[in-house]
Amino acid sequence: MSKIFIVEDDRSIRDELAELLRNSGYEAEYLTDFSDSKAKILAAKPDLILMDINIPDLNGEQLLKEIRKETNTPVIMVTSRTSETDEVLSMSYGADDYITKPYNPTILLLRISAVLKRASGTAAVQSYNGLQVNDAKGCLTDGSRELILTKNEMIIFRFMLDRRGALVTRDELMTALWDNDEFVNDNALTVNISRLRSKLADLGCGEAIETRKKQGYILR
């Protein structure tokens, strides 16, 4: 039975999370006193940490940064913030995933299961045009620079990489995003593709994604 440690100062949310996890076969523990949070979390030796950003004393992002100095225990940030900046910052500090409130309990459980499975094995690392693609860290690197992708950007890039050289339709991409996150409309997909293309260009892959008008995209 995997132990999940909840870092959430809202008692009702904390209790609901603990009940959800226990009913799903996990052992659940949580903080009630946020003084010296890091030491208490490490002492519990959890298999995964669910952490809110807005908590007393150190905020969740700073606490995550401190925890990463001691352990690689998987961390999923659970927060009411929806800013992409918060997501990127959390991932750069070492978060394994990021989910916003209000969340679908089934989606949260799927995310927990996926992160635990990933943590139990070797992080998947592939290459693309000289770049290393690290799913576990959600980043691309050329050896000297590391580029953090948002969750949606990584889903899109991974989907196209798995089908490299073949046409990927917009409907297929939106379905992939739907299965992993909240609904993403056509305009949001365009924005995510544009940001991903820009980030790839920053690492020297400016022509990586070819647009086929009214069809979709091809990763070259």
PDB file of C-alpha atoms in Angstrom:
ATOM      1  CA  MET A   1       0.000   0.000   0.000  1.00  0.00           C
ATOM      2  CA  SER A   2       1.526   3.315  -1.095  1.00  0.00           C
ATOM      3  CA  LYS A   3       1.632   6.115   1.486  1.00  0.00           C
ATOM      4  CA  ILE A   4       0.524   9.547   0.304  1.00  0.00           C
ATOM      5  CA  PHE A   5       1.237  12.624   2.409  1.00  0.00           C
ATOM      6  CA  ILE A   6      -1.203  15.554   2.092  1.00  0.00           C
ATOM      7  CA  VAL A   7       0.064  19.108   2.609  1.00  0.00           C
ATOM      8  CA  GLU A   8      -3.143  21.162   2.699  1.00  0.00           C
ATOM      9  CA  ASP A   9      -4.227  23.702   5.345  1.00  0.00           C
ATOM     10  CA  ASP A  10      -7.950  23.696   4.481  1.00  0.00           C
ATOM     11  CA  ARG A  11      -9.322  21.071   6.837  1.00  0.00           C
ATOM     12  CA  SER A  12     -12.382  20.142   4.761  1.00  0.00           C
ATOM     13  CA  ILE A  13     -10.325  19.677   1.587  1.00  0.00           C
ATOM     14  CA  ARG A  14      -7.673  17.753   3.526  1.00  0.00           C
ATOM     15  CA  ASP A  15     -10.259  15.413   5.040  1.00  0.00           C
ATOM     16  CA  GLU A  16     -11.937  14.834   1.651  1.00  0.00           C
ATOM     17  CA  LEU A  17      -8.573  14.027   0.061  1.00  0.00           C
ATOM     18  CA  ALA A  18      -7.654  11.623   2.851  1.00  0.00           C
ATOM     19  CA  GLU A  19     -11.001   9.833   2.550  1.00  0.00           C
ATOM     20  CA  LEU A  20     -10.707   9.624  -1.247  1.00  0.00           C
ATOM     21  CA  LEU A  21      -7.213   8.168  -1.024  1.00  0.00           C
ATOM     22  CA  ARG A  22      -8.070   5.647   1.706  1.00  0.00           C
ATOM     23  CA  ASN A  23     -11.157   4.499  -0.194  1.00  0.00           C
ATOM     24  CA  SER A  24      -8.883   3.996  -3.222  1.00  0.00           C
ATOM     25  CA  GLY A  25      -6.449   1.731  -1.402  1.00  0.00           C
ATOM     26  CA  TYR A  26      -3.790   4.228  -0.332  1.00  0.00           C
ATOM     27  CA  GLU A  27      -2.468   5.053   3.112  1.00  0.00           C
ATOM     28  CA  ALA A  28      -3.023   8.760   3.760  1.00  0.00           C
ATOM     29  CA  GLU A  29      -1.287  11.057   6.260  1.00  0.00           C
ATOM     30  CA  TYR A  30      -1.301  14.832   6.552  1.00  0.00           C
ATOM     31  CA  LEU A  31       0.045  17.859   8.370  1.00  0.00           C
ATOM     32  CA  THR A  32      -2.015  19.651  11.007  1.00  0.00           C
ATOM     33  CA  ASP A  33       0.855  21.807  12.299  1.00  0.00           C
ATOM     34  CA  PHE A  34       2.845  23.576   9.588  1.00  0.00           C
ATOM     35  CA  SER A  35       5.840  24.527  11.713  1.00  0.00           C
ATOM     36  CA  ASP A  36       8.950  22.695  10.478  1.00  0.00           C
ATOM     37  CA  SER A  37       6.908  21.156   7.661  1.00  0.00           C
ATOM     38  CA  LYS A  38       9.860  19.721   5.778  1.00  0.00           C
ATOM     39  CA  ALA A  39      11.101  17.655   8.709  1.00  0.00           C
ATOM     40  CA  LYS A  40       7.628  16.240   9.368  1.00  0.00           C
ATOM     41  CA  ILE A  41       7.099  15.293   5.737  1.00  0.00           C
ATOM     42  CA  LEU A  42      10.499  13.613   5.466  1.00  0.00           C
ATOM     43  CA  ALA A  43       9.968  11.753   8.742  1.00  0.00           C
ATOM     44  CA  ALA A  44       6.756  10.226   7.357  1.00  0.00           C
ATOM     45  CA  LYS A  45       8.703   8.705   4.431  1.00  0.00           C
ATOM     46  CA  PRO A  46       5.790   8.906   1.986  1.00  0.00           C
ATOM     47  CA  ASP A  47       5.711   7.389  -1.481  1.00  0.00           C
ATOM     48  CA  LEU A  48       4.108  10.549  -2.896  1.00  0.00           C
ATOM     49  CA  ILE A  49       3.308  14.062  -1.648  1.00  0.00           C
ATOM     50  CA  LEU A  50       0.191  16.066  -2.567  1.00  0.00           C
ATOM     51  CA  MET A  51       1.013  19.700  -1.858  1.00  0.00           C
ATOM     52  CA  ASP A  52      -1.004  22.901  -2.005  1.00  0.00           C
ATOM     53  CA  ILE A  53       0.831  26.097  -2.969  1.00  0.00           C
ATOM     54  CA  ASN A  54      -0.997  28.352  -0.482  1.00  0.00           C
ATOM     55  CA  ILE A  55       0.063  26.957   2.904  1.00  0.00           C
ATOM     56  CA  PRO A  56       1.309  28.633   6.119  1.00  0.00           C
ATOM     57  CA  ASP A  57       4.947  29.557   6.712  1.00  0.00           C
ATOM     58  CA  LEU A  58       6.808  28.483   3.545  1.00  0.00           C
ATOM     59  CA  ASN A  59       4.538  28.476   0.510  1.00  0.00           C
ATOM     60  CA  GLY A  60       4.240  25.189  -1.336  1.00  0.00           C
ATOM     61  CA  GLU A  61       6.729  26.091  -4.053  1.00  0.00           C
ATOM     62  CA  GLN A  62       9.413  27.065  -1.529  1.00  0.00           C
ATOM     63  CA  LEU A  63       8.687  23.968   0.562  1.00  0.00           C
ATOM     64  CA  LEU A  64       8.996  21.841  -2.589  1.00  0.00           C
ATOM     65  CA  LYS A  65      12.351  23.442  -3.325  1.00  0.00           C
ATOM     66  CA  GLU A  66      13.560  22.590   0.200  1.00  0.00           C
ATOM     67  CA  ILE A  67      12.260  19.018   0.001  1.00  0.00           C
ATOM     68  CA  ARG A  68      14.086  18.483  -3.287  1.00  0.00           C
ATOM     69  CA  LYS A  69      17.375  19.138  -1.475  1.00  0.00           C
ATOM     70  CA  GLU A  70      16.722  15.967   0.563  1.00  0.00           C
ATOM     71  CA  THR A  71      14.648  13.552  -1.499  1.00  0.00           C
ATOM     72  CA  ASN A  72      13.283  12.722  -4.957  1.00  0.00           C
ATOM     73  CA  THR A  73       9.924  11.567  -3.551  1.00  0.00           C
ATOM     74  CA  PRO A  74       7.271  12.347  -6.199  1.00  0.00           C
ATOM     75  CA  VAL A  75       5.301  15.561  -5.606  1.00  0.00           C
ATOM     76  CA  ILE A  76       2.003  16.591  -7.209  1.00  0.00           C
ATOM     77  CA  MET A  77       1.047  20.231  -6.679  1.00  0.00           C
ATOM     78  CA  VAL A  78      -2.678  20.657  -5.955  1.00  0.00           C
ATOM     79  CA  THR A  79      -3.709  24.304  -6.099  1.00  0.00           C
ATOM     80  CA  SER A  80      -6.426  26.822  -6.889  1.00  0.00           C
ATOM     81  CA  ARG A  81      -3.951  28.871  -8.917  1.00  0.00           C
ATOM     82  CA  THR A  82      -4.379  28.616 -12.686  1.00  0.00           C
ATOM     83  CA  SER A  83      -1.427  30.729 -13.847  1.00  0.00           C
ATOM     84  CA  GLU A  84       0.909  29.005 -16.301  1.00  0.00           C
ATOM     85  CA  THR A  85       3.749  30.785 -14.481  1.00  0.00           C
ATOM     86  CA  ASP A  86       2.898  28.878 -11.291  1.00  0.00           C
ATOM     87  CA  GLU A  87       2.847  25.604 -13.204  1.00  0.00           C
ATOM     88  CA  VAL A  88       6.216  26.234 -14.851  1.00  0.00           C
ATOM     89  CA  LEU A  89       7.743  27.404 -11.568  1.00  0.00           C
ATOM     90  CA  SER A  90       6.467  24.326  -9.717  1.00  0.00           C
ATOM     91  CA  MET A  91       7.820  22.000 -12.405  1.00  0.00           C
ATOM     92  CA  SER A  92      11.175  23.794 -12.399  1.00  0.00           C
ATOM     93  CA  TYR A  93      11.397  23.328  -8.618  1.00  0.00           C
ATOM     94  CA  GLY A  94      10.894  19.592  -9.093  1.00  0.00           C
ATOM     95  CA  ALA A  95       7.151  18.883  -9.090  1.00  0.00           C
ATOM     96  CA  ASP A  96       6.196  15.694 -10.937  1.00  0.00           C
ATOM     97  CA  ASP A  97       2.719  16.935 -11.847  1.00  0.00           C
ATOM     98  CA  TYR A  98       0.349  19.853 -11.263  1.00  0.00           C
ATOM     99  CA  ILE A  99      -3.429  19.827 -10.936  1.00  0.00           C
ATOM    100  CA  THR A 100      -5.807  22.723 -10.238  1.00  0.00           C
ATOM    101  CA  LYS A 101      -8.863  22.949  -7.992  1.00  0.00           C
ATOM    102  CA  PRO A 102     -11.625  22.123  -8.368  1.00  0.00           C
ATOM    103  CA  TYR A 103     -10.274  18.842  -9.692  1.00  0.00           C
ATOM    104  CA  ASN A 104     -12.052  15.729 -10.865  1.00  0.00           C
ATOM    105  CA  PRO A 105     -11.326  13.025  -8.232  1.00  0.00           C
ATOM    106  CA  THR A 106     -10.992  10.362 -10.918  1.00  0.00           C
ATOM    107  CA  ILE A 107      -8.447  12.470 -12.813  1.00  0.00           C
ATOM    108  CA  LEU A 108      -6.495  13.090  -9.603  1.00  0.00           C
ATOM    109  CA  LEU A 109      -6.364   9.350  -8.872  1.00  0.00           C
ATOM    110  CA  LEU A 110      -5.199   8.655 -12.425  1.00  0.00           C
ATOM    111  CA  ARG A 111      -2.447  11.256 -12.045  1.00  0.00           C
ATOM    112  CA  ILE A 112      -1.358   9.733  -8.723  1.00  0.00           C
ATOM    113  CA  SER A 113      -1.250   6.250 -10.246  1.00  0.00           C
ATOM    114  CA  ALA A 114       0.755   7.455 -13.255  1.00  0.00           C
ATOM    115  CA  VAL A 115       3.312   9.320 -11.123  1.00  0.00           C
ATOM    116  CA  LEU A 116       3.757   6.354  -8.765  1.00  0.00           C
ATOM    117  CA  LYS A 117       4.262   3.970 -11.700  1.00  0.00           C
ATOM    118  CA  ARG A 118       6.765   6.333 -13.261  1.00  0.00           C
ATOM    119  CA  ALA A 119       8.643   6.702  -9.983  1.00  0.00           C
ATOM    120  CA  SER A 120       8.883   2.954  -9.503  1.00  0.00           C
ATOM    121  CA  GLY A 121      10.859   2.499 -12.708  1.00  0.00           C
ATOM    122  CA  THR A 122      13.502   4.311 -14.690  1.00  0.00           C
ATOM    123  CA  ALA A 123      12.531   7.719 -16.002  1.00  0.00           C
ATOM    124  CA  ALA A 124      11.736   7.552 -19.680  1.00  0.00           C
ATOM    125  CA  VAL A 125      14.366   9.445 -21.644  1.00  0.00           C
ATOM    126  CA  GLN A 126      14.270   9.668 -25.424  1.00  0.00           C
ATOM    127  CA  SER A 127      16.035  11.907 -27.878  1.00  0.00           C
ATOM    128  CA  TYR A 128      14.834  14.236 -30.604  1.00  0.00           C
ATOM    129  CA  ASN A 129      17.278  15.986 -32.954  1.00  0.00           C
ATOM    130  CA  GLY A 130      20.000  15.967 -30.324  1.00  0.00           C
ATOM    131  CA  LEU A 131      17.669  16.922 -27.470  1.00  0.00           C
ATOM    132  CA  GLN A 132      16.968  14.637 -24.540  1.00  0.00           C
ATOM    133  CA  VAL A 133      13.274  14.317 -23.725  1.00  0.00           C
ATOM    134  CA  ASN A 134      12.708  13.575 -20.049  1.00  0.00           C
ATOM    135  CA  ASP A 135       9.089  12.740 -19.264  1.00  0.00           C
ATOM    136  CA  ALA A 136       9.689  12.462 -15.520  1.00  0.00           C
ATOM    137  CA  LYS A 137      11.066  15.994 -15.283  1.00  0.00           C
ATOM    138  CA  GLY A 138       8.860  17.407 -18.039  1.00  0.00           C
ATOM    139  CA  CYS A 139      11.767  18.961 -19.867  1.00  0.00           C
ATOM    140  CA  LEU A 140      13.953  19.021 -22.960  1.00  0.00           C
ATOM    141  CA  THR A 141      17.714  19.502 -22.708  1.00  0.00           C
ATOM    142  CA  ASP A 142      20.596  19.869 -25.115  1.00  0.00           C
ATOM    143  CA  GLY A 143      23.159  19.033 -22.436  1.00  0.00           C
ATOM    144  CA  SER A 144      23.891  22.609 -21.429  1.00  0.00           C
ATOM    145  CA  ARG A 145      20.399  24.093 -21.290  1.00  0.00           C
ATOM    146  CA  GLU A 146      17.218  22.669 -19.785  1.00  0.00           C
ATOM    147  CA  LEU A 147      13.838  23.778 -21.072  1.00  0.00           C
ATOM    148  CA  ILE A 148      10.774  23.146 -18.904  1.00  0.00           C
ATOM    149  CA  LEU A 149       7.551  22.336 -20.765  1.00  0.00           C
ATOM    150  CA  THR A 150       4.110  22.770 -19.258  1.00  0.00           C
ATOM    151  CA  LYS A 151       2.057  19.627 -18.779  1.00  0.00           C
ATOM    152  CA  ASN A 152      -0.024  20.301 -21.898  1.00  0.00           C
ATOM    153  CA  GLU A 153       3.041  21.134 -23.984  1.00  0.00           C
ATOM    154  CA  MET A 154       4.661  17.849 -22.964  1.00  0.00           C
ATOM    155  CA  ILE A 155       1.497  15.891 -23.775  1.00  0.00           C
ATOM    156  CA  ILE A 156       1.380  17.484 -27.240  1.00  0.00           C
ATOM    157  CA  PHE A 157       5.090  16.983 -27.892  1.00  0.00           C
ATOM    158  CA  ARG A 158       5.078  13.379 -26.650  1.00  0.00           C
ATOM    159  CA  PHE A 159       2.006  12.575 -28.776  1.00  0.00           C
ATOM    160  CA  MET A 160       3.680  13.960 -31.908  1.00  0.00           C
ATOM    161  CA  LEU A 161       7.054  12.395 -31.074  1.00  0.00           C
ATOM    162  CA  ASP A 162       5.453   8.958 -30.807  1.00  0.00           C
ATOM    163  CA  ARG A 163       4.080   9.546 -34.327  1.00  0.00           C
ATOM    164  CA  ARG A 164       7.047  11.424 -35.723  1.00  0.00           C
ATOM    165  CA  GLY A 165       6.820  11.955 -39.474  1.00  0.00           C
ATOM    166  CA  ALA A 166       3.095  11.201 -39.563  1.00  0.00           C
ATOM    167  CA  LEU A 167       0.206  13.627 -39.675  1.00  0.00           C
ATOM    168  CA  VAL A 168      -1.406  14.290 -36.286  1.00  0.00           C
ATOM    169  CA  THR A 169      -4.835  15.922 -36.427  1.00  0.00           C
ATOM    170  CA  ARG A 170      -6.046  18.652 -34.100  1.00  0.00           C
ATOM    171  CA  ASP A 171      -8.867  16.369 -32.962  1.00  0.00           C
ATOM    172  CA  GLU A 172      -6.330  13.719 -31.924  1.00  0.00           C
ATOM    173  CA  LEU A 173      -4.356  16.267 -29.925  1.00  0.00           C
ATOM    174  CA  MET A 174      -7.443  17.632 -28.194  1.00  0.00           C
ATOM    175  CA  THR A 175      -8.492  14.089 -27.324  1.00  0.00           C
ATOM    176  CA  ALA A 176      -5.053  13.426 -25.817  1.00  0.00           C
ATOM    177  CA  LEU A 177      -5.337  16.614 -23.744  1.00  0.00           C
ATOM    178  CA  TRP A 178      -8.913  15.798 -22.701  1.00  0.00           C
ATOM    179  CA  ASP A 179      -7.794  12.430 -21.344  1.00  0.00           C
ATOM    180  CA  ASN A 180      -5.138  14.083 -19.183  1.00  0.00           C
ATOM    181  CA  ASP A 181      -6.583  17.443 -18.176  1.00  0.00           C
ATOM    182  CA  GLU A 182      -9.535  19.816 -18.233  1.00  0.00           C
ATOM    183  CA  PHE A 183     -11.228  20.514 -21.573  1.00  0.00           C
ATOM    184  CA  VAL A 184      -8.963  22.298 -24.049  1.00  0.00           C
ATOM    185  CA  ASN A 185     -10.732  24.159 -26.852  1.00  0.00           C
ATOM    186  CA  ASP A 186      -9.471  24.828 -30.362  1.00  0.00           C
ATOM    187  CA  ASN A 187      -8.033  28.243 -29.530  1.00  0.00           C
ATOM    188  CA  ALA A 188      -6.215  26.911 -26.462  1.00  0.00           C
ATOM    189  CA  LEU A 189      -4.656  24.160 -28.593  1.00  0.00           C
ATOM    190  CA  THR A 190      -3.383  26.768 -31.061  1.00  0.00           C
ATOM    191  CA  VAL A 191      -1.773  28.718 -28.200  1.00  0.00           C
ATOM    192  CA  ASN A 192      -0.116  25.582 -26.795  1.00  0.00           C
ATOM    193  CA  ILE A 193       1.237  24.610 -30.216  1.00  0.00           C
ATOM    194  CA  SER A 194       2.606  28.126 -30.710  1.00  0.00           C
ATOM    195  CA  ARG A 195       4.364  28.108 -27.327  1.00  0.00           C
ATOM    196  CA  LEU A 196       5.794  24.645 -27.920  1.00  0.00           C
ATOM    197  CA  ARG A 197       7.078  25.703 -31.342  1.00  0.00           C
ATOM    198  CA  SER A 198       8.717  28.776 -29.785  1.00  0.00           C
ATOM    199  CA  LYS A 199      10.396  26.726 -27.051  1.00  0.00           C
ATOM    200  CA  LEU A 200      11.737  24.216 -29.582  1.00  0.00           C
ATOM    201  CA  ALA A 201      13.123  27.140 -31.602  1.00  0.00           C
ATOM    202  CA  ASP A 202      14.983  28.323 -28.503  1.00  0.00           C
ATOM    203  CA  LEU A 203      16.855  24.999 -28.555  1.00  0.00           C
ATOM    204  CA  GLY A 204      17.648  25.199 -32.257  1.00  0.00           C
ATOM    205  CA  CYS A 205      14.638  23.294 -33.628  1.00  0.00           C
ATOM    206  CA  GLY A 206      12.740  26.157 -35.211  1.00  0.00           C
ATOM    207  CA  GLU A 207      11.332  24.034 -38.053  1.00  0.00           C
ATOM    208  CA  ALA A 208      10.351  21.083 -35.869  1.00  0.00           C
ATOM    209  CA  ILE A 209       6.574  21.369 -36.246  1.00  0.00           C
ATOM    210  CA  GLU A 210       5.087  21.602 -39.731  1.00  0.00           C
ATOM    211  CA  THR A 211       1.508  22.868 -40.017  1.00  0.00           C
ATOM    212  CA  ARG A 212      -0.742  21.226 -42.600  1.00  0.00           C
ATOM    213  CA  LYS A 213      -3.623  23.626 -43.199  1.00  0.00           C
ATOM    214  CA  LYS A 214      -7.028  22.137 -42.289  1.00  0.00           C
ATOM    215  CA  GLN A 215      -5.295  18.798 -41.513  1.00  0.00           C
ATOM    216  CA  GLY A 216      -3.016  19.031 -38.489  1.00  0.00           C
ATOM    217  CA  TYR A 217       0.693  18.874 -37.727  1.00  0.00           C
ATOM    218  CA  ILE A 218       3.781  16.808 -38.478  1.00  0.00           C
ATOM    219  CA  LEU A 219       6.803  16.616 -36.213  1.00  0.00           C
ATOM    220  CA  ARG A 220       9.800  16.490 -38.534  1.00  0.00           C
TER     221      ARG A 220
END
